[in-house]
Amino acid sequence: MKNLPDLCLRYADPHAYPAGVAWQDGQYIPVSEAKVSVLDYGFLHSDATYDTVHVWDGAFFRLDAHIERFLAGVERLRMKLPIPAAEIREILHNCVSLSGHRKAYVEMICTRGAARDFSRDPRDAENRFLAFAVPYGSVANDEQMRRGLHVTITNTTRIPPDSVDPRIKNYHWLDLVGGLFDAFDRGGETALLLDGGGNIAEGPGFNVFSVRDGVLRTPDHGVLQGITRRTVIEICHEQGMSVHKGDLSQDALRGSDEVFITSTAGGVMPVTRIDGQPVKEDKVGPVTESIKKSYWLRHKDARFIEEVVYPA
Ligand code: PLP
C-alpha cells in the first residue's frame, strides 16, 4: 500500500456531515465533494450497482463477500469497471483509513456513466467507479434495538425478480421508499414489502426472518441475497438450528414466536410489533438475542475480518 497522506489530496472537512472520504477519478477527496454528473445514467436511469460493507472496531467484516457480490452485479449489468478489480480492496481500505472512522459504512459503486453525444445506447456509456466511507449507521436506533422495531406490512409489491434481478444490488428504491411512507402513515417505523404472491419479501435495506418452534424461515424469492442473512444462516447451521429458505406468508410472520431483520446497516435487529400487534409477548426473544450475539462475535473472528491500518 502506498503512503496514505500522499494519496489524499485533501483531507475530509471535519465540519462536513457526514464526515468521510470518497475515491473518485483516482483521487481521495472529502465525501462532500464527490460528484455524479447529471448526465450519468446511474442518476438518470438508476443504471448502477453498488455494495455496502461495514467496518467495526477498525476492521472490515466479510469484505471478500461484498466485493464478490459487487463484481457479480457489475458483470450481470454488462458493465466494465474503469479500474482493475484488484484495486477495489485497496481503495476501500484507504477511504476508511483516511476518514479515521473505526466504525464505518463503506460503499463501492459502479454507474453506467455518461455517453458521448448523450447516446441512448448503454454500450456507448463510459462506466464509472466511486467509493466512500462515512460513519456507521443502522436501520434501527438504540431504543428500537432494545425494545424491538415496530414494522408495517405494506401492500406494496417489491419489484418482481423477472423485471430487475434482485441479486444485483441496486438503487431501484421507489417501491421501498413508497412502502416506508405507507408504514409511517400507519404508525409503523419501517416497512415490509410483499412478493408477487402476496408473501413477505424484504424491507428498505434489510432481509427478514421468522422464528417459530425453534425453526427459522426467511423469504428467498425476489429478495437481495443479503450477506448478513447469509451470516445468520451459517450461524444457525453451526448451532444446529434449521433455516427454511422459501415462501413466508403474512400469517406465518404474524404467528411467529420471534421476528428479526438483517442488514449490514445494523446487523441483527429485533422486531416486536407487526401492524401494531405484538409478536408473541412484545419482547425481544432469546433466539434473536443469541443469533445477534454470535453475529457480533464473528466481528472478532479472523475468518471474517480484515484490519484497517490507520495513519499514526
Ligand atoms: N435487501 C435490500 C433491498 C438491501 O438493500 C439490503 C442492504 O442494503 C439488504 C436486503 C441486506 O443485505 P446485506 O445484509 O448484505 O446488507
CSV table of C-alpha atoms and ligand atoms in Angstrom, one decimal:
chain,number,residue,atom,x,y,z
A,1,MET,CA,0.0,0.0,0.0
A,2,LYS,CA,1.3,3.5,-0.8
A,3,ASN,CA,1.9,6.2,1.7
A,4,LEU,CA,-1.6,7.3,2.8
A,5,PRO,CA,-1.0,11.0,3.2
A,6,ASP,CA,0.5,11.1,-0.3
A,7,LEU,CA,-2.7,9.5,-1.6
A,8,CYS,CA,-5.0,12.0,0.0
A,9,LEU,CA,-5.1,15.3,-1.9
A,10,ARG,CA,-7.3,17.0,0.7
A,11,TYR,CA,-8.3,15.5,4.0
A,12,ALA,CA,-12.0,15.4,4.9
A,13,ASP,CA,-13.5,18.6,6.2
A,14,PRO,CA,-14.3,17.8,9.8
A,15,HIS,CA,-17.3,20.1,9.7
A,16,ALA,CA,-19.0,18.5,6.7
A,17,TYR,CA,-21.6,15.9,7.6
A,18,PRO,CA,-21.4,13.0,7.3
A,19,ALA,CA,-17.6,13.4,7.5
A,20,GLY,CA,-15.9,10.9,5.3
A,21,VAL,CA,-13.6,10.2,2.4
A,22,ALA,CA,-14.5,9.3,-1.1
A,23,TRP,CA,-12.5,8.0,-4.0
A,24,GLN,CA,-13.3,9.4,-7.4
A,25,ASP,CA,-11.2,9.5,-10.7
A,26,GLY,CA,-8.1,8.4,-9.0
A,27,GLN,CA,-8.3,10.9,-6.1
A,28,TYR,CA,-9.2,10.7,-2.4
A,29,ILE,CA,-11.5,13.7,-1.6
A,30,PRO,CA,-13.9,14.7,1.2
A,31,VAL,CA,-17.1,12.9,0.7
A,32,SER,CA,-19.0,16.2,0.5
A,33,GLU,CA,-17.0,16.9,-2.8
A,34,ALA,CA,-17.7,13.6,-4.5
A,35,LYS,CA,-20.0,14.2,-7.5
A,36,VAL,CA,-22.0,12.3,-10.1
A,37,SER,CA,-22.8,14.1,-13.4
A,38,VAL,CA,-26.4,14.9,-14.0
A,39,LEU,CA,-25.9,13.2,-17.4
A,40,ASP,CA,-24.7,9.9,-15.7
A,41,TYR,CA,-27.2,7.2,-16.4
A,42,GLY,CA,-26.6,6.0,-12.9
A,43,PHE,CA,-28.5,9.1,-11.9
A,44,LEU,CA,-30.9,9.5,-14.8
A,45,HIS,CA,-32.0,5.8,-15.1
A,46,SER,CA,-30.8,4.3,-11.8
A,47,ASP,CA,-28.5,2.3,-14.1
A,48,ALA,CA,-25.9,1.4,-11.4
A,49,THR,CA,-24.9,-1.2,-8.9
A,50,TYR,CA,-23.3,-0.9,-5.6
A,51,ASP,CA,-22.4,-2.7,-2.4
A,52,THR,CA,-22.2,-1.7,1.2
A,53,VAL,CA,-19.8,-3.2,3.7
A,54,HIS,CA,-19.1,-2.1,7.2
A,55,VAL,CA,-16.1,-1.6,9.4
A,56,TRP,CA,-16.5,-2.4,13.0
A,57,ASP,CA,-13.8,-1.6,15.6
A,58,GLY,CA,-11.3,-0.8,12.9
A,59,ALA,CA,-11.9,-4.0,10.8
A,60,PHE,CA,-13.9,-4.8,7.6
A,61,PHE,CA,-16.5,-7.5,8.1
A,62,ARG,CA,-16.7,-10.0,5.2
A,63,LEU,CA,-15.1,-7.7,2.7
A,64,ASP,CA,-14.4,-10.6,0.2
A,65,ALA,CA,-18.1,-11.5,0.1
A,66,HIS,CA,-19.2,-7.9,-0.5
A,67,ILE,CA,-16.6,-7.4,-3.3
A,68,GLU,CA,-17.6,-10.7,-4.9
A,69,ARG,CA,-21.3,-9.7,-4.9
A,70,PHE,CA,-20.4,-6.3,-6.3
A,71,LEU,CA,-18.3,-7.7,-9.1
A,72,ALA,CA,-21.1,-10.2,-10.0
A,73,GLY,CA,-23.6,-7.3,-10.2
A,74,VAL,CA,-21.2,-5.4,-12.5
A,75,GLU,CA,-20.9,-8.4,-14.7
A,76,ARG,CA,-24.7,-9.1,-14.8
A,77,LEU,CA,-25.2,-5.4,-15.9
A,78,ARG,CA,-22.6,-5.8,-18.6
A,79,MET,CA,-20.6,-3.0,-17.1
A,80,LYS,CA,-16.8,-2.7,-17.3
A,81,LEU,CA,-15.0,-1.3,-14.3
A,82,PRO,CA,-12.7,1.6,-15.2
A,83,ILE,CA,-10.1,0.3,-12.7
A,84,PRO,CA,-8.7,-3.2,-12.2
A,85,ALA,CA,-11.0,-5.2,-9.8
A,86,ALA,CA,-8.0,-6.0,-7.7
A,87,GLU,CA,-7.7,-2.3,-6.8
A,88,ILE,CA,-11.1,-2.1,-5.1
A,89,ARG,CA,-9.9,-3.5,-1.8
A,90,GLU,CA,-7.0,-1.0,-1.5
A,91,ILE,CA,-9.3,1.9,-2.4
A,92,LEU,CA,-11.9,0.9,0.3
A,93,HIS,CA,-9.1,0.4,2.8
A,94,ASN,CA,-7.7,3.9,2.0
A,95,CYS,CA,-11.1,5.6,2.2
A,96,VAL,CA,-11.6,4.2,5.7
A,97,SER,CA,-8.1,4.8,6.8
A,98,LEU,CA,-8.1,8.4,5.7
A,99,SER,CA,-11.6,9.0,7.2
A,100,GLY,CA,-10.3,7.8,10.5
A,101,HIS,CA,-13.6,6.1,11.2
A,102,ARG,CA,-13.3,2.9,13.3
A,103,LYS,CA,-17.0,2.2,12.7
A,104,ALA,CA,-17.8,2.9,9.1
A,105,TYR,CA,-20.4,2.4,6.4
A,106,VAL,CA,-18.5,1.9,3.1
A,107,GLU,CA,-19.9,1.9,-0.4
A,108,MET,CA,-18.5,0.8,-3.7
A,109,ILE,CA,-20.5,2.0,-6.7
A,110,CYS,CA,-20.4,1.4,-10.5
A,111,THR,CA,-22.6,3.7,-12.6
A,112,ARG,CA,-23.3,3.3,-16.3
A,113,GLY,CA,-21.8,6.7,-16.7
A,114,ALA,CA,-22.4,9.3,-19.4
A,115,ALA,CA,-22.2,8.6,-23.2
A,116,ARG,CA,-20.8,10.9,-25.9
A,117,ASP,CA,-23.5,12.9,-27.6
A,118,PHE,CA,-25.9,11.7,-25.0
A,119,SER,CA,-26.3,8.4,-26.8
A,120,ARG,CA,-29.2,6.3,-25.5
A,121,ASP,CA,-27.3,3.1,-26.2
A,122,PRO,CA,-25.9,1.8,-22.9
A,123,ARG,CA,-23.0,0.3,-24.7
A,124,ASP,CA,-21.7,3.8,-25.5
A,125,ALA,CA,-21.5,4.9,-21.9
A,126,GLU,CA,-18.2,5.1,-20.0
A,127,ASN,CA,-18.8,3.2,-16.8
A,128,ARG,CA,-17.6,4.9,-13.6
A,129,PHE,CA,-16.4,3.7,-10.2
A,130,LEU,CA,-16.8,5.5,-6.9
A,131,ALA,CA,-16.3,4.6,-3.3
A,132,PHE,CA,-16.8,6.3,0.0
A,133,ALA,CA,-16.5,5.7,3.8
A,134,VAL,CA,-18.8,7.6,6.2
A,135,PRO,CA,-19.7,6.9,9.9
A,136,TYR,CA,-21.6,3.7,10.5
A,137,GLY,CA,-25.4,3.9,10.5
A,138,SER,CA,-28.1,1.4,11.5
A,139,VAL,CA,-31.6,0.8,10.3
A,140,ALA,CA,-32.7,0.6,14.0
A,141,ASN,CA,-31.8,3.2,16.6
A,142,ASP,CA,-30.7,2.3,20.1
A,143,GLU,CA,-34.2,2.4,21.5
A,144,GLN,CA,-35.5,0.2,18.7
A,145,MET,CA,-32.6,-2.2,19.2
A,146,ARG,CA,-33.6,-2.5,22.9
A,147,ARG,CA,-37.4,-2.9,22.6
A,148,GLY,CA,-37.7,-4.2,19.0
A,149,LEU,CA,-38.8,-2.4,15.8
A,150,HIS,CA,-42.5,-1.8,15.0
A,151,VAL,CA,-43.0,-2.8,11.4
A,152,THR,CA,-45.9,-2.4,9.0
A,153,ILE,CA,-46.7,-5.0,6.3
A,154,THR,CA,-47.5,-2.7,3.3
A,155,ASN,CA,-49.5,-3.6,0.2
A,156,THR,CA,-46.5,-2.6,-1.9
A,157,THR,CA,-45.1,-5.3,-4.1
A,158,ARG,CA,-41.3,-5.5,-4.4
A,159,ILE,CA,-40.1,-5.1,-8.0
A,160,PRO,CA,-40.5,-8.6,-9.4
A,161,PRO,CA,-37.3,-10.6,-10.0
A,162,ASP,CA,-38.3,-11.1,-13.6
A,163,SER,CA,-38.1,-7.3,-14.1
A,164,VAL,CA,-35.0,-6.5,-12.1
A,165,ASP,CA,-32.6,-9.2,-10.9
A,166,PRO,CA,-32.6,-8.7,-7.1
A,167,ARG,CA,-29.2,-10.4,-6.9
A,168,ILE,CA,-27.8,-7.2,-8.4
A,169,LYS,CA,-27.7,-4.7,-5.5
A,170,ASN,CA,-29.4,-1.7,-7.0
A,171,TYR,CA,-30.9,1.8,-6.4
A,172,HIS,CA,-34.4,1.0,-7.6
A,173,TRP,CA,-35.8,2.1,-4.3
A,174,LEU,CA,-39.2,3.7,-5.3
A,175,ASP,CA,-41.1,0.7,-4.1
A,176,LEU,CA,-39.1,0.6,-0.8
A,177,VAL,CA,-39.5,4.3,-0.2
A,178,GLY,CA,-43.2,4.2,-1.1
A,179,GLY,CA,-43.5,1.3,1.4
A,180,LEU,CA,-41.8,3.4,4.1
A,181,PHE,CA,-44.2,6.3,3.7
A,182,ASP,CA,-47.1,3.8,3.8
A,183,ALA,CA,-45.7,2.4,7.0
A,184,PHE,CA,-45.2,5.8,8.6
A,185,ASP,CA,-48.8,6.7,7.7
A,186,ARG,CA,-50.0,3.6,9.5
A,187,GLY,CA,-47.9,4.2,12.6
A,188,GLY,CA,-45.0,1.8,11.7
A,189,GLU,CA,-41.3,2.6,12.0
A,190,THR,CA,-40.3,0.6,8.9
A,191,ALA,CA,-41.9,-1.4,6.2
A,192,LEU,CA,-42.1,-5.0,4.9
A,193,LEU,CA,-43.0,-5.4,1.2
A,194,LEU,CA,-44.6,-8.3,-0.5
A,195,ASP,CA,-43.6,-10.6,-3.4
A,196,GLY,CA,-45.9,-11.2,-6.4
A,197,GLY,CA,-47.7,-14.0,-4.5
A,198,GLY,CA,-48.6,-11.8,-1.5
A,199,ASN,CA,-45.9,-13.3,0.7
A,200,ILE,CA,-43.4,-11.3,2.7
A,201,ALA,CA,-40.3,-10.3,0.6
A,202,GLU,CA,-38.0,-7.7,2.3
A,203,GLY,CA,-37.8,-4.1,3.5
A,204,PRO,CA,-35.9,-1.0,2.8
A,205,GLY,CA,-32.3,-2.2,3.2
A,206,PHE,CA,-33.0,-5.5,5.0
A,207,ASN,CA,-34.0,-9.1,4.9
A,208,VAL,CA,-36.4,-10.7,7.3
A,209,PHE,CA,-36.5,-13.9,9.5
A,210,SER,CA,-39.3,-15.6,11.4
A,211,VAL,CA,-38.6,-18.0,14.3
A,212,ARG,CA,-41.3,-20.5,15.2
A,213,ASP,CA,-40.8,-23.6,17.4
A,214,GLY,CA,-37.0,-23.2,17.1
A,215,VAL,CA,-37.1,-23.2,13.2
A,216,LEU,CA,-36.2,-20.2,11.2
A,217,ARG,CA,-37.8,-19.1,7.9
A,218,THR,CA,-36.6,-16.4,5.5
A,219,PRO,CA,-38.0,-15.4,2.1
A,220,ASP,CA,-35.9,-16.4,-0.8
A,221,HIS,CA,-37.8,-15.2,-3.9
A,222,GLY,CA,-37.3,-11.7,-5.2
A,223,VAL,CA,-35.0,-10.6,-2.4
A,224,LEU,CA,-31.4,-9.5,-2.2
A,225,GLN,CA,-29.2,-12.4,-1.0
A,226,GLY,CA,-28.0,-10.4,1.9
A,227,ILE,CA,-24.6,-11.1,3.4
A,228,THR,CA,-26.0,-10.6,6.9
A,229,ARG,CA,-28.7,-13.1,6.0
A,230,ARG,CA,-26.1,-15.5,4.8
A,231,THR,CA,-24.1,-15.0,8.1
A,232,VAL,CA,-27.2,-15.7,10.2
A,233,ILE,CA,-27.9,-18.9,8.2
A,234,GLU,CA,-24.3,-20.0,8.7
A,235,ILE,CA,-24.6,-19.3,12.5
A,236,CYS,CA,-27.9,-21.3,12.7
A,237,HIS,CA,-26.3,-24.2,10.9
A,238,GLU,CA,-23.3,-24.1,13.2
A,239,GLN,CA,-25.7,-24.1,16.2
A,240,GLY,CA,-27.9,-26.9,14.9
A,241,MET,CA,-30.9,-24.8,14.0
A,242,SER,CA,-32.9,-25.3,10.8
A,243,VAL,CA,-33.5,-22.5,8.4
A,244,HIS,CA,-36.1,-22.8,5.6
A,245,LYS,CA,-35.5,-20.5,2.7
A,246,GLY,CA,-38.8,-20.1,0.8
A,247,ASP,CA,-42.2,-18.5,0.9
A,248,LEU,CA,-43.1,-16.8,4.2
A,249,SER,CA,-46.8,-15.9,4.3
A,250,GLN,CA,-48.1,-12.8,6.1
A,251,ASP,CA,-50.0,-15.1,8.6
A,252,ALA,CA,-46.9,-17.1,9.2
A,253,LEU,CA,-44.9,-14.0,10.0
A,254,ARG,CA,-47.7,-12.7,12.3
A,255,GLY,CA,-47.8,-16.1,14.1
A,256,SER,CA,-44.0,-16.1,14.7
A,257,ASP,CA,-42.5,-16.6,18.2
A,258,GLU,CA,-39.8,-14.1,17.2
A,259,VAL,CA,-39.1,-11.9,14.2
A,260,PHE,CA,-35.9,-10.1,13.3
A,261,ILE,CA,-34.4,-8.2,10.3
A,262,THR,CA,-30.9,-8.3,9.0
A,263,SER,CA,-28.7,-5.7,7.3
A,264,THR,CA,-25.1,-4.6,7.0
A,265,ALA,CA,-26.6,-1.4,8.5
A,266,GLY,CA,-27.5,-2.7,11.9
A,267,GLY,CA,-26.8,-6.4,11.9
A,268,VAL,CA,-29.5,-8.5,13.5
A,269,MET,CA,-32.4,-6.2,14.6
A,270,PRO,CA,-35.4,-7.4,16.6
A,271,VAL,CA,-39.0,-6.8,15.6
A,272,THR,CA,-41.6,-6.9,18.4
A,273,ARG,CA,-44.7,-5.5,16.7
A,274,ILE,CA,-46.3,-6.0,13.3
A,275,ASP,CA,-49.1,-3.6,12.3
A,276,GLY,CA,-49.3,-2.5,15.9
A,277,GLN,CA,-49.9,-6.1,17.2
A,278,PRO,CA,-47.2,-7.7,19.4
A,279,VAL,CA,-45.2,-10.6,18.1
A,280,LYS,CA,-45.9,-13.2,20.8
A,281,GLU,CA,-45.0,-11.3,24.1
A,282,ASP,CA,-43.9,-7.9,22.7
A,283,LYS,CA,-40.3,-8.7,23.9
A,284,VAL,CA,-37.0,-9.3,22.1
A,285,GLY,CA,-36.8,-13.1,22.1
A,286,PRO,CA,-34.0,-15.5,23.1
A,287,VAL,CA,-33.2,-16.9,19.6
A,288,THR,CA,-32.8,-13.3,18.3
A,289,GLU,CA,-30.6,-12.4,21.2
A,290,SER,CA,-28.4,-15.4,20.8
A,291,ILE,CA,-28.0,-15.0,17.0
A,292,LYS,CA,-27.3,-11.3,17.4
A,293,LYS,CA,-24.6,-12.1,19.9
A,294,SER,CA,-23.0,-14.7,17.6
A,295,TYR,CA,-23.2,-12.3,14.7
A,296,TRP,CA,-21.2,-9.6,16.7
A,297,LEU,CA,-18.7,-12.2,18.0
A,298,ARG,CA,-17.9,-13.0,14.4
A,299,HIS,CA,-16.6,-9.4,14.2
A,300,LYS,CA,-13.6,-10.6,16.3
A,301,ASP,CA,-13.1,-13.8,14.3
A,302,ALA,CA,-10.1,-13.8,12.0
A,303,ARG,CA,-12.0,-15.8,9.4
A,304,PHE,CA,-14.3,-12.8,8.7
A,305,ILE,CA,-12.4,-9.7,9.4
A,306,GLU,CA,-9.7,-7.6,7.8
A,307,GLU,CA,-8.0,-4.9,9.9
A,308,VAL,CA,-7.7,-1.3,8.6
A,309,VAL,CA,-4.3,0.4,9.0
A,310,TYR,CA,-4.9,4.0,10.2
A,311,PRO,CA,-2.3,6.8,10.0
A,312,ALA,CA,-0.3,7.0,13.2
B,1,PLP,N1,-32.4,-6.1,1.0
B,1,PLP,C1,-32.1,-4.9,0.4
B,1,PLP,C2,-33.1,-4.4,-0.6
B,1,PLP,C3,-31.0,-4.2,0.7
B,1,PLP,O1,-30.7,-3.0,0.1
B,1,PLP,C4,-30.1,-4.7,1.7
B,1,PLP,C5,-28.9,-4.0,2.1
B,1,PLP,O2,-28.7,-2.8,1.8
B,1,PLP,C6,-30.4,-6.0,2.3
B,1,PLP,C7,-31.5,-6.6,1.9
B,1,PLP,C8,-29.5,-6.6,3.3
B,1,PLP,O3,-28.3,-7.0,2.7
B,1,PLP,P1,-26.9,-7.1,3.5
B,1,PLP,O4,-27.1,-8.0,4.7
B,1,PLP,O5,-25.9,-7.6,2.5
B,1,PLP,O6,-26.6,-5.7,3.9
